[in-house]
mmCIF file of C-alpha atoms in Angstrom:
data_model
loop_
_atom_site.group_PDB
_atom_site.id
_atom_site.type_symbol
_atom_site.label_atom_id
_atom_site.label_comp_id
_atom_site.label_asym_id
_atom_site.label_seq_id
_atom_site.Cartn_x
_atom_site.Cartn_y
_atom_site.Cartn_z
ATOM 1 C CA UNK I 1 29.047 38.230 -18.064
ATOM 2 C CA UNK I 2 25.481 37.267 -19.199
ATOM 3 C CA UNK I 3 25.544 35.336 -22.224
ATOM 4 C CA UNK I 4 22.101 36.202 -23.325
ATOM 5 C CA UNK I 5 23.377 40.101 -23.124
ATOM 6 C CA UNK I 6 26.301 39.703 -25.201
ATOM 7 C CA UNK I 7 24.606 37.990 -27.730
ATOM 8 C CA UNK I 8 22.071 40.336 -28.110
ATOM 9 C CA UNK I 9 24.362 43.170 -27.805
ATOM 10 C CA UNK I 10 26.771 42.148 -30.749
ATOM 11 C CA UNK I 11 23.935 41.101 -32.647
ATOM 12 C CA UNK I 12 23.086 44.719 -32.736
ATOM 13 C CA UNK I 13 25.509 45.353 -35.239
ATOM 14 C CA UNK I 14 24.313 45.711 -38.333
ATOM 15 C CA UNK I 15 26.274 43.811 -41.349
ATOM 16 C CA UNK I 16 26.678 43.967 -45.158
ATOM 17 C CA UNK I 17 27.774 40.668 -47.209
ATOM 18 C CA UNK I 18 31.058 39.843 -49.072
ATOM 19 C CA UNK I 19 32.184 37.510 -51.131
ATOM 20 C CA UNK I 20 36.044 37.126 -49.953
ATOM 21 C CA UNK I 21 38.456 35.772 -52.438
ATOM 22 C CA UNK I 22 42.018 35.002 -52.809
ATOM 23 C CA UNK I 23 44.378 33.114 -55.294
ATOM 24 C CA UNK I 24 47.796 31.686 -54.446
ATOM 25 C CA UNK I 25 50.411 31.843 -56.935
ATOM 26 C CA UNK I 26 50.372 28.253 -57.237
ATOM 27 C CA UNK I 27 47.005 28.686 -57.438
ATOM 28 C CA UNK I 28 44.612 27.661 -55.113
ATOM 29 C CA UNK I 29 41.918 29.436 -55.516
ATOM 30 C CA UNK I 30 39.371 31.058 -52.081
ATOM 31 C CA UNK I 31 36.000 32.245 -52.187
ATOM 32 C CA UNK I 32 33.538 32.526 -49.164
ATOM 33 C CA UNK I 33 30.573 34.730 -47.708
ATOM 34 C CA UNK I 34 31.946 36.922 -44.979
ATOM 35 C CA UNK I 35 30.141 39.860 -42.936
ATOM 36 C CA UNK I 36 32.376 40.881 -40.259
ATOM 37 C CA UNK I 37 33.587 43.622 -42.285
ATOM 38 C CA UNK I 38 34.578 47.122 -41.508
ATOM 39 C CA UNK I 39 37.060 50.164 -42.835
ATOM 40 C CA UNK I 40 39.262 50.735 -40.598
ATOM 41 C CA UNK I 41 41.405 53.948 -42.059
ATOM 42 C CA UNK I 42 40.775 56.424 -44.866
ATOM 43 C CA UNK I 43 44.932 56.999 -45.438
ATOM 44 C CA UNK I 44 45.905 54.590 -46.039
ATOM 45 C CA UNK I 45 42.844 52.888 -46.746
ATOM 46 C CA UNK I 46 42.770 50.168 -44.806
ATOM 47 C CA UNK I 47 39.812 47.294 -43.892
ATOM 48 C CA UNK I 48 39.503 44.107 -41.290
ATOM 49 C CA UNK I 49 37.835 41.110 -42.419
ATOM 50 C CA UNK I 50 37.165 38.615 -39.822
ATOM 51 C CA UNK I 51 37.875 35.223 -40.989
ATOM 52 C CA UNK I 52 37.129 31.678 -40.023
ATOM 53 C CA UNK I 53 40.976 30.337 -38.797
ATOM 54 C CA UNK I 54 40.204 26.920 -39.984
ATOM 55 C CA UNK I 55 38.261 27.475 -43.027
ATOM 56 C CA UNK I 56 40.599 27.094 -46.527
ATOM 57 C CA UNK I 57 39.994 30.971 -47.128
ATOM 58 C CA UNK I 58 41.946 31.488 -44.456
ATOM 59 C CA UNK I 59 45.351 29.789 -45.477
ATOM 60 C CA UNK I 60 45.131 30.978 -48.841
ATOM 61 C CA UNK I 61 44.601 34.629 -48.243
ATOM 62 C CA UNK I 62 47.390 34.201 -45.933
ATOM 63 C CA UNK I 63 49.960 32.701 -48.344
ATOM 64 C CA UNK I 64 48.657 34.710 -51.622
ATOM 65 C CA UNK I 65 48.763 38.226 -48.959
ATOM 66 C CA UNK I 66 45.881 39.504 -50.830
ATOM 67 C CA UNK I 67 42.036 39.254 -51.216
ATOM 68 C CA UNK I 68 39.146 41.003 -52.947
ATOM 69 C CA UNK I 69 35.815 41.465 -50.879
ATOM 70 C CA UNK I 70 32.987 41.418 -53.445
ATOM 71 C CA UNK I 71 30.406 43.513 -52.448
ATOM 72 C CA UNK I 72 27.218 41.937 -52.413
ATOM 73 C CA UNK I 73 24.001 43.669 -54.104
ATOM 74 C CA UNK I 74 20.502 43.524 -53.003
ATOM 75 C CA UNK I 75 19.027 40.340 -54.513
ATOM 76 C CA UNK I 76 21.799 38.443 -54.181
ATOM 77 C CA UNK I 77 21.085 36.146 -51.451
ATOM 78 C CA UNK I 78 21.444 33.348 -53.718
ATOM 79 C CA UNK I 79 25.010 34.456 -54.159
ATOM 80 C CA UNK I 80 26.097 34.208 -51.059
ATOM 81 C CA UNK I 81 24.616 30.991 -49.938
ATOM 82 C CA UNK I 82 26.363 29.435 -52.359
ATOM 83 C CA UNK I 83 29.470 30.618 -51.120
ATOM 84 C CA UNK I 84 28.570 29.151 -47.491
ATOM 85 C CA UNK I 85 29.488 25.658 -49.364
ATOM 86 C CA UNK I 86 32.833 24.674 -50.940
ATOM 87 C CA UNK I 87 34.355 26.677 -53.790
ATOM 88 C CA UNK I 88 34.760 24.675 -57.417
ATOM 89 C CA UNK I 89 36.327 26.105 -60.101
ATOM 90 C CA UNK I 90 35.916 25.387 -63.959
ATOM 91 C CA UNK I 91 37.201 27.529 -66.476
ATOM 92 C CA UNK I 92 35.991 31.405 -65.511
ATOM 93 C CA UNK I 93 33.177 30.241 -63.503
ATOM 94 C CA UNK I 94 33.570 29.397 -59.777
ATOM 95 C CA UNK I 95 30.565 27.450 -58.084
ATOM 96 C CA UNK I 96 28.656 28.680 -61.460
ATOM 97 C CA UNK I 97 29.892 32.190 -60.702
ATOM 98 C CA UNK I 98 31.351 34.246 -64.024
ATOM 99 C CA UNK I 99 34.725 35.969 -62.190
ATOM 100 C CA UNK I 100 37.801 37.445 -63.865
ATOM 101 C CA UNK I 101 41.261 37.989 -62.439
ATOM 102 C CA UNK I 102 41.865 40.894 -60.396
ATOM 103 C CA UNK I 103 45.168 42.925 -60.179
ATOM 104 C CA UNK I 104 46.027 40.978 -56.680
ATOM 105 C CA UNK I 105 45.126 37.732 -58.911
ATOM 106 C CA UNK I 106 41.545 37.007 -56.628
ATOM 107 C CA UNK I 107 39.116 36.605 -58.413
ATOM 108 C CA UNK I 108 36.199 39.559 -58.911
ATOM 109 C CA UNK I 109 32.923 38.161 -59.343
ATOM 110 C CA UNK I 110 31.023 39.808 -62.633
ATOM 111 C CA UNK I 111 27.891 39.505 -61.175
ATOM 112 C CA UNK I 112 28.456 41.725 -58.167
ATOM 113 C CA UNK I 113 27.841 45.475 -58.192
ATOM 114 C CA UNK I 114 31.493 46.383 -56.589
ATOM 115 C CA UNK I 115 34.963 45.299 -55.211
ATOM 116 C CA UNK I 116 37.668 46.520 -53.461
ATOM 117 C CA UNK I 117 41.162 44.752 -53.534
ATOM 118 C CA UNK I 118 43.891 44.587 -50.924
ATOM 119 C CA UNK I 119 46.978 43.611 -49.579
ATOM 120 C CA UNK I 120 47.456 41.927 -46.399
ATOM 121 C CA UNK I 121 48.925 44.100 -44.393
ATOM 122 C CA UNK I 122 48.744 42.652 -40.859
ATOM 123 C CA UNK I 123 46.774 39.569 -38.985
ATOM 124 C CA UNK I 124 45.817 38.995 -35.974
ATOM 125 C CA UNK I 125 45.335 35.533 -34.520
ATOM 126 C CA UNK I 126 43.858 34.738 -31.239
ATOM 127 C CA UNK I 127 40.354 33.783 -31.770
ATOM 128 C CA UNK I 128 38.183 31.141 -33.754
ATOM 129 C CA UNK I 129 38.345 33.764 -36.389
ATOM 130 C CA UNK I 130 41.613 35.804 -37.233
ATOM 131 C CA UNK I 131 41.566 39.766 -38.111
ATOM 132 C CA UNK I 132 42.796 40.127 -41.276
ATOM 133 C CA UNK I 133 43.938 44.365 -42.311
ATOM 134 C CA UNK I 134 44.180 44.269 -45.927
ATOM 135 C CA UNK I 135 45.041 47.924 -47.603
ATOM 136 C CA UNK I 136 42.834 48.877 -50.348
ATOM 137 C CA UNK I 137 45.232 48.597 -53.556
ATOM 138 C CA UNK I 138 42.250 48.361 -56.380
ATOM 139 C CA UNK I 139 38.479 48.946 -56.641
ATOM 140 C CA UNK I 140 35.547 48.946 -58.702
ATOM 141 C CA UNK I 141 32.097 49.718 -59.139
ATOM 142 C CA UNK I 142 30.181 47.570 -61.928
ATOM 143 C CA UNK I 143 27.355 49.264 -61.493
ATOM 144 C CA UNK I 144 26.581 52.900 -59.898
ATOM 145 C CA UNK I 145 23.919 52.579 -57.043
ATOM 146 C CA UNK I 146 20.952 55.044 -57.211
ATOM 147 C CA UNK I 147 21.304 56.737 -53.844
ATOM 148 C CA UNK I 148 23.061 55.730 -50.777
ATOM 149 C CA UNK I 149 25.357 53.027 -51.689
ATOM 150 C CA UNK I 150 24.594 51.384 -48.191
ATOM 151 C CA UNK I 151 21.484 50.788 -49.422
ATOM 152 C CA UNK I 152 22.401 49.131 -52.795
ATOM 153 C CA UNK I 153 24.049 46.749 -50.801
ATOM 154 C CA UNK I 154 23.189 42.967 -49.550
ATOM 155 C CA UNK I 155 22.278 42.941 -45.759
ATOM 156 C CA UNK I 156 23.002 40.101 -43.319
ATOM 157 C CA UNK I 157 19.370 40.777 -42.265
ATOM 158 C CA UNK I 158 17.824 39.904 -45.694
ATOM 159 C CA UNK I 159 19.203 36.486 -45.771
ATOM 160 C CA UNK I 160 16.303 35.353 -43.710
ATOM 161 C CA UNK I 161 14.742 37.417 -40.334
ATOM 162 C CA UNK I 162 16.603 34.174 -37.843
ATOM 163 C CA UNK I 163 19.652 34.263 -40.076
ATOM 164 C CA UNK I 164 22.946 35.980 -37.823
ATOM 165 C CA UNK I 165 26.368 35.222 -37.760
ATOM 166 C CA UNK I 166 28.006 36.918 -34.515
ATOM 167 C CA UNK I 167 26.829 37.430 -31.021
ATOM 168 C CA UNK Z 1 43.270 52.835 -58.596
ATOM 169 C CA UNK Z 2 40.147 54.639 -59.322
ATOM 170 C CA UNK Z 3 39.487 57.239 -56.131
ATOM 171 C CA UNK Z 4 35.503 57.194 -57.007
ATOM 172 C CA UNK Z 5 35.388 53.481 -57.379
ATOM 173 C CA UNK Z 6 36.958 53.291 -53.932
ATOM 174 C CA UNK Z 7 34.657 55.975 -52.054
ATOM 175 C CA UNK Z 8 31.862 54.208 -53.658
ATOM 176 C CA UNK Z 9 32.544 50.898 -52.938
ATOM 177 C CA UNK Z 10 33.759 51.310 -49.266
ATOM 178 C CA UNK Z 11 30.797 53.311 -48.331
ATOM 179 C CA UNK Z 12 28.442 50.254 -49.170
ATOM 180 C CA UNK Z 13 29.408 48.459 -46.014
ATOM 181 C CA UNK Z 14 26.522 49.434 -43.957
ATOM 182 C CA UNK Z 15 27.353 50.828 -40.360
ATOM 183 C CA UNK Z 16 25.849 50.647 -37.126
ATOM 184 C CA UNK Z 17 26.310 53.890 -34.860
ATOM 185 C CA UNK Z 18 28.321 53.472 -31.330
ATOM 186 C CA UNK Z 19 29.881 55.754 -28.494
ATOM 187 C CA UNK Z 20 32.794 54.389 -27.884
ATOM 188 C CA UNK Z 21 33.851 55.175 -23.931
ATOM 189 C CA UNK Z 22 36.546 54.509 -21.846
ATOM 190 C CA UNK Z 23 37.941 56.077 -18.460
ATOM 191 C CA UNK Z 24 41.967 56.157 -17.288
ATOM 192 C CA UNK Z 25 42.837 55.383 -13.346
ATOM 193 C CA UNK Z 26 43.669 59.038 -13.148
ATOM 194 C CA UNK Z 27 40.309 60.005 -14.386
ATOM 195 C CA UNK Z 28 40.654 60.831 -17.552
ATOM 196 C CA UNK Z 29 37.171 60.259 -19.450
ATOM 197 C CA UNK Z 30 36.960 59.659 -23.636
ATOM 198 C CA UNK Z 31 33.011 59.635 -25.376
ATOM 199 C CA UNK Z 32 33.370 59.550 -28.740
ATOM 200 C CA UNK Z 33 30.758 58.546 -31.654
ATOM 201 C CA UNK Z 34 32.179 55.314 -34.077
ATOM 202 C CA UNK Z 35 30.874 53.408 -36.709
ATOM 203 C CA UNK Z 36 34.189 51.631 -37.747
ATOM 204 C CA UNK Z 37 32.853 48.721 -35.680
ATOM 205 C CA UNK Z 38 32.436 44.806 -36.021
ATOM 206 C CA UNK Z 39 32.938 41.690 -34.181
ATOM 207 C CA UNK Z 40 35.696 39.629 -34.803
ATOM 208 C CA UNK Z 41 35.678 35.814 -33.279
ATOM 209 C CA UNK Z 42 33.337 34.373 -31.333
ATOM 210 C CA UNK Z 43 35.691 32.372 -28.986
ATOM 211 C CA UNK Z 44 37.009 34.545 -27.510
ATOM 212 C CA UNK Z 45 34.532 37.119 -28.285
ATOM 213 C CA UNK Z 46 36.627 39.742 -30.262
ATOM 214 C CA UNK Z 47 35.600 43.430 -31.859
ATOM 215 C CA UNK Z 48 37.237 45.306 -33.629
ATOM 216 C CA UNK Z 49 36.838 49.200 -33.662
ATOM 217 C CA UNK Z 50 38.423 52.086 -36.093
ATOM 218 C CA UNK Z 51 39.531 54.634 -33.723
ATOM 219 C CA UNK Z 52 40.831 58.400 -35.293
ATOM 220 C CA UNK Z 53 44.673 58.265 -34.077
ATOM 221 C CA UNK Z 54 44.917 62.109 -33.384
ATOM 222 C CA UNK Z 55 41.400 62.079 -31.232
ATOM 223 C CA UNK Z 56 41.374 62.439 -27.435
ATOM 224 C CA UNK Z 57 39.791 58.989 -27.363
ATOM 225 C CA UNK Z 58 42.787 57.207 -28.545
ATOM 226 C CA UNK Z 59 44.991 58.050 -26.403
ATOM 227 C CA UNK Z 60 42.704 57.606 -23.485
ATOM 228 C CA UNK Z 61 41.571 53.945 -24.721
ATOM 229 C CA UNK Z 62 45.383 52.881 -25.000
ATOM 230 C CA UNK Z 63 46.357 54.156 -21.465
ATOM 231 C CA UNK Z 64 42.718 52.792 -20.140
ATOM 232 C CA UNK Z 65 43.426 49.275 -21.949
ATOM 233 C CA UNK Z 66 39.664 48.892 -21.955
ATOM 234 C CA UNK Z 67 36.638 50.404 -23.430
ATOM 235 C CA UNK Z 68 32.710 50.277 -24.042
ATOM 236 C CA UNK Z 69 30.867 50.198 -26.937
ATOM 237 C CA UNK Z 70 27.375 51.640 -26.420
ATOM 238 C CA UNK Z 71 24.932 50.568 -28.963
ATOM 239 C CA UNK Z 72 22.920 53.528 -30.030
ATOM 240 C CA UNK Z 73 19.186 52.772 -30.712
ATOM 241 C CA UNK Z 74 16.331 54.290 -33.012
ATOM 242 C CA UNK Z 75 16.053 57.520 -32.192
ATOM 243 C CA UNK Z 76 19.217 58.387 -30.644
ATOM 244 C CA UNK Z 77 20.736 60.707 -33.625
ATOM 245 C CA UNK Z 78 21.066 62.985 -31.314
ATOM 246 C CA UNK Z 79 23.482 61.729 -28.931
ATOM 247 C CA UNK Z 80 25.330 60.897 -31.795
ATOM 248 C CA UNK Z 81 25.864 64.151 -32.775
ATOM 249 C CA UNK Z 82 26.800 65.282 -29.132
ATOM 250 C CA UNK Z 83 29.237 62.781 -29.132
ATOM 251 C CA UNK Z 84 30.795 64.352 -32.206
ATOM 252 C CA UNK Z 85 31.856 66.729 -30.085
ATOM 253 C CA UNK Z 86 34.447 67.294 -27.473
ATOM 254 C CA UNK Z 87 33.161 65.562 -23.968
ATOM 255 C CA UNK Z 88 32.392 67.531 -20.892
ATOM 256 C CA UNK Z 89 32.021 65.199 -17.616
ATOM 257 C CA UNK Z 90 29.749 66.860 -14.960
ATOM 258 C CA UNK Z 91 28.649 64.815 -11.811
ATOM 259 C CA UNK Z 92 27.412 61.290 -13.443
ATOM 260 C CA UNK Z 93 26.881 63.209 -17.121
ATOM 261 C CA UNK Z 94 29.072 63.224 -19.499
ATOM 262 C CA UNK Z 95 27.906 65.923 -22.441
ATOM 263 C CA UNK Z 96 24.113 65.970 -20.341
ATOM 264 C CA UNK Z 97 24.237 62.170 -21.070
ATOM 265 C CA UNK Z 98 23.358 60.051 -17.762
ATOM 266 C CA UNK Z 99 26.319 57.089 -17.421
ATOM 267 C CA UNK Z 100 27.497 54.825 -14.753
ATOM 268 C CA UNK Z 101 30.992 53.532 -14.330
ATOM 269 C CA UNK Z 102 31.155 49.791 -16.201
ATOM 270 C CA UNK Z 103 33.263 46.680 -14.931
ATOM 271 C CA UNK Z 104 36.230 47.955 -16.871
ATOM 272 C CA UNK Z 105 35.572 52.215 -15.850
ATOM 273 C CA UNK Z 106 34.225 52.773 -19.189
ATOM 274 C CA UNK Z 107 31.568 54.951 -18.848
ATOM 275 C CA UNK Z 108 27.966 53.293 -19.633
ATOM 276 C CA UNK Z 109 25.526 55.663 -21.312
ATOM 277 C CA UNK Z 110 22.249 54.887 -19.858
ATOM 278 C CA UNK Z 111 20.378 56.048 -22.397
ATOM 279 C CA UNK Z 112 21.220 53.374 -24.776
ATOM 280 C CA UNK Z 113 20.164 49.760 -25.387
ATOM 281 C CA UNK Z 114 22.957 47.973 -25.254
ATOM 282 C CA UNK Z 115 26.732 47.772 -24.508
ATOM 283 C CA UNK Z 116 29.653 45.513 -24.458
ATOM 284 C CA UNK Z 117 32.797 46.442 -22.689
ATOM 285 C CA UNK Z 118 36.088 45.090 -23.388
ATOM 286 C CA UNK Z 119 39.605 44.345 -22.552
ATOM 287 C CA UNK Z 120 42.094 46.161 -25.000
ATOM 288 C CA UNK Z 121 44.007 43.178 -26.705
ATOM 289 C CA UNK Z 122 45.956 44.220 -29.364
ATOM 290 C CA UNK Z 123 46.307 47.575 -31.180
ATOM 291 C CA UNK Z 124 47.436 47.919 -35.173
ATOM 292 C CA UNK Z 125 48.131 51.624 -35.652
ATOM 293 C CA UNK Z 126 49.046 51.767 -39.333
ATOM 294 C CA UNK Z 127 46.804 54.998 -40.289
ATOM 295 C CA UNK Z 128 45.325 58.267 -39.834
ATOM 296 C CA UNK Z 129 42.641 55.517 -37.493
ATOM 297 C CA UNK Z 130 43.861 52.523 -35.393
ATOM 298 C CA UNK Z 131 42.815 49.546 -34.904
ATOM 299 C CA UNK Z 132 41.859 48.900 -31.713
ATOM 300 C CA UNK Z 133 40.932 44.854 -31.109
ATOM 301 C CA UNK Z 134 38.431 44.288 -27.572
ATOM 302 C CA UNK Z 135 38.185 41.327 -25.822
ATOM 303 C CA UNK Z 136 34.228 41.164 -24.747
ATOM 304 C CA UNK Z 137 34.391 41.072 -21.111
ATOM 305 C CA UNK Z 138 30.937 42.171 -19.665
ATOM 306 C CA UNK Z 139 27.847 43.173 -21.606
ATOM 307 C CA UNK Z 140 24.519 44.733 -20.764
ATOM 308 C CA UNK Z 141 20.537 45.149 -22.535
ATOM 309 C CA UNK Z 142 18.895 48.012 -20.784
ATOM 310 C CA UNK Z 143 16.238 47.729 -23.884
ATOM 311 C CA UNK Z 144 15.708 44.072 -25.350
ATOM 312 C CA UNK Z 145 14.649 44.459 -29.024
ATOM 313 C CA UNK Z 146 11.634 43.395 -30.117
ATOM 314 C CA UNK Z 147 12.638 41.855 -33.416
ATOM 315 C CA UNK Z 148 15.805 41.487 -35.167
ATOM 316 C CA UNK Z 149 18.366 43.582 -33.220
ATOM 317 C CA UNK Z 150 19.916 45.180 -35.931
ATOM 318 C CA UNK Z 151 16.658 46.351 -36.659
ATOM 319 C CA UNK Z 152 16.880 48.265 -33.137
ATOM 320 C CA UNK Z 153 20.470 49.980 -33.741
ATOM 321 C CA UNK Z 154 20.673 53.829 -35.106
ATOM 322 C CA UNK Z 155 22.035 53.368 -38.302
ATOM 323 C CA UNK Z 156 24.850 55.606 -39.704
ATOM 324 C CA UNK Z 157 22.087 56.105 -42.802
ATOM 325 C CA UNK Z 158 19.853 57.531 -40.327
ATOM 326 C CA UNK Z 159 22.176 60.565 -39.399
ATOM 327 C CA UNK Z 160 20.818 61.859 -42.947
ATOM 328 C CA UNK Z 161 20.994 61.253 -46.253
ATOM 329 C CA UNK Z 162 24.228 62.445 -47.149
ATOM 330 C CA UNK Z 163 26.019 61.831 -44.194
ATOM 331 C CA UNK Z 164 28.823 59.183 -44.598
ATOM 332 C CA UNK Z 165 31.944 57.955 -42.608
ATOM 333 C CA UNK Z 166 34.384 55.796 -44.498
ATOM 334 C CA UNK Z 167 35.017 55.753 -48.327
#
């Protein structure tokens, strides 16, 4: 296999931004910028995330068997580069972030235009990132997008015209 | 859970636009148009595709254990739409499309940019779609971009302006 051809083949995909969080009923509390994202039934509703196995999102989605994915809206690239970095939390705020408490317990970011929550249904392990299926159990929109709502969102492409993550 | 909050917020993950191929040892041939599509880990390199569980494709793909994803580019809404359809293999066309038989039988379309063809790895079939997880095995540019290659992928906006698939 050519390298150079793969690369540029799965870099044709094109990719919205997430914020993916999870809470642990002891809680520990995850947060981080994801784009391998995709729906992956209508009934039940179901999505994969593809998440970094050795990144702390990872083991606490996996214990708390629920996330949110916060749907990123245009303009927020400063929102997800700071969820590239660590995660603090203090008070309602996480890395300076207003959230609230969604009905899986992860936290829902106020500043983003949507959500959907889910349990984890079913993982798959065997790569450098695992395939999490989470069902859609909750969702909502903060605020209505004018138009497509693939276009209100955040694109991987509009964090910078080098900036990819797969390939 | 509220059903508009969930169409709306599912439908802002942007899509790129794929036929999705794969060929049986007894001949059997499956061309189908996806969107449900994103990569997964880069080491190995994993995808993940949402495949319709009652489709011709699906069964094909699972007896195949390997398919191709070709990458549609600007200006290929057509073939996306012929692909919508059932497939009709005539010669070396499949539906009037030229192809060639990839490293794993899976049809390549060679009127497309790009492809990756996989190795069927694991399968999660849990809804009206399945989850069907690739291994990347062989991969192909007929077309290198010229710019960001997202930029050079048929977008599922592009099929018109109310045309959606997920939600």
């Amino acid at each position: 296999m050519d390298a150079n051809a793969k690369k540029t083949a799965l870099r044709m995909v094109p990719y919205g931004l997430f914020i993916l969080t999870g809470k642990t009923s002891d809680g520990r509390v995850a947060a981080a910028t994801v784009n391998w994202v995709t729906q992956a039934s209508f009934e039940p509703p179901l999505v994969v995330v593809g998440v970094k196995a050795d990144s702390s999102a990872h083991g606490i989605i996996k214990d708390a068997r629920a996330f949110a994915l916060n749907v990123l809206g245009k303009g927020q690239q400063s929102v997800a580069f700071t969820f590239f970095k660590p995660t603090s939390v203090e008070g309602d705020t996480m890395s300076g972030e207003r959230f609230r408490a969604g009905a899986t317990g992860a936290p829902i970011l106020e500043s983003t235009p949507a959500f959907v929550e889910c349990r984890l249904v079913d993982t798959i392990e065997k790569g450098d990132h695992s395939i999490f299926v989470g069902q859609v159990v909750e969702a909502g929109v903060a605020r209505e997008p004018v138009g497509r709502p693939d276009d209100a969102t955040l694109w991987l492409r509009e964090l910078g015209e080098k900036t990819f993550y797969g390939g």
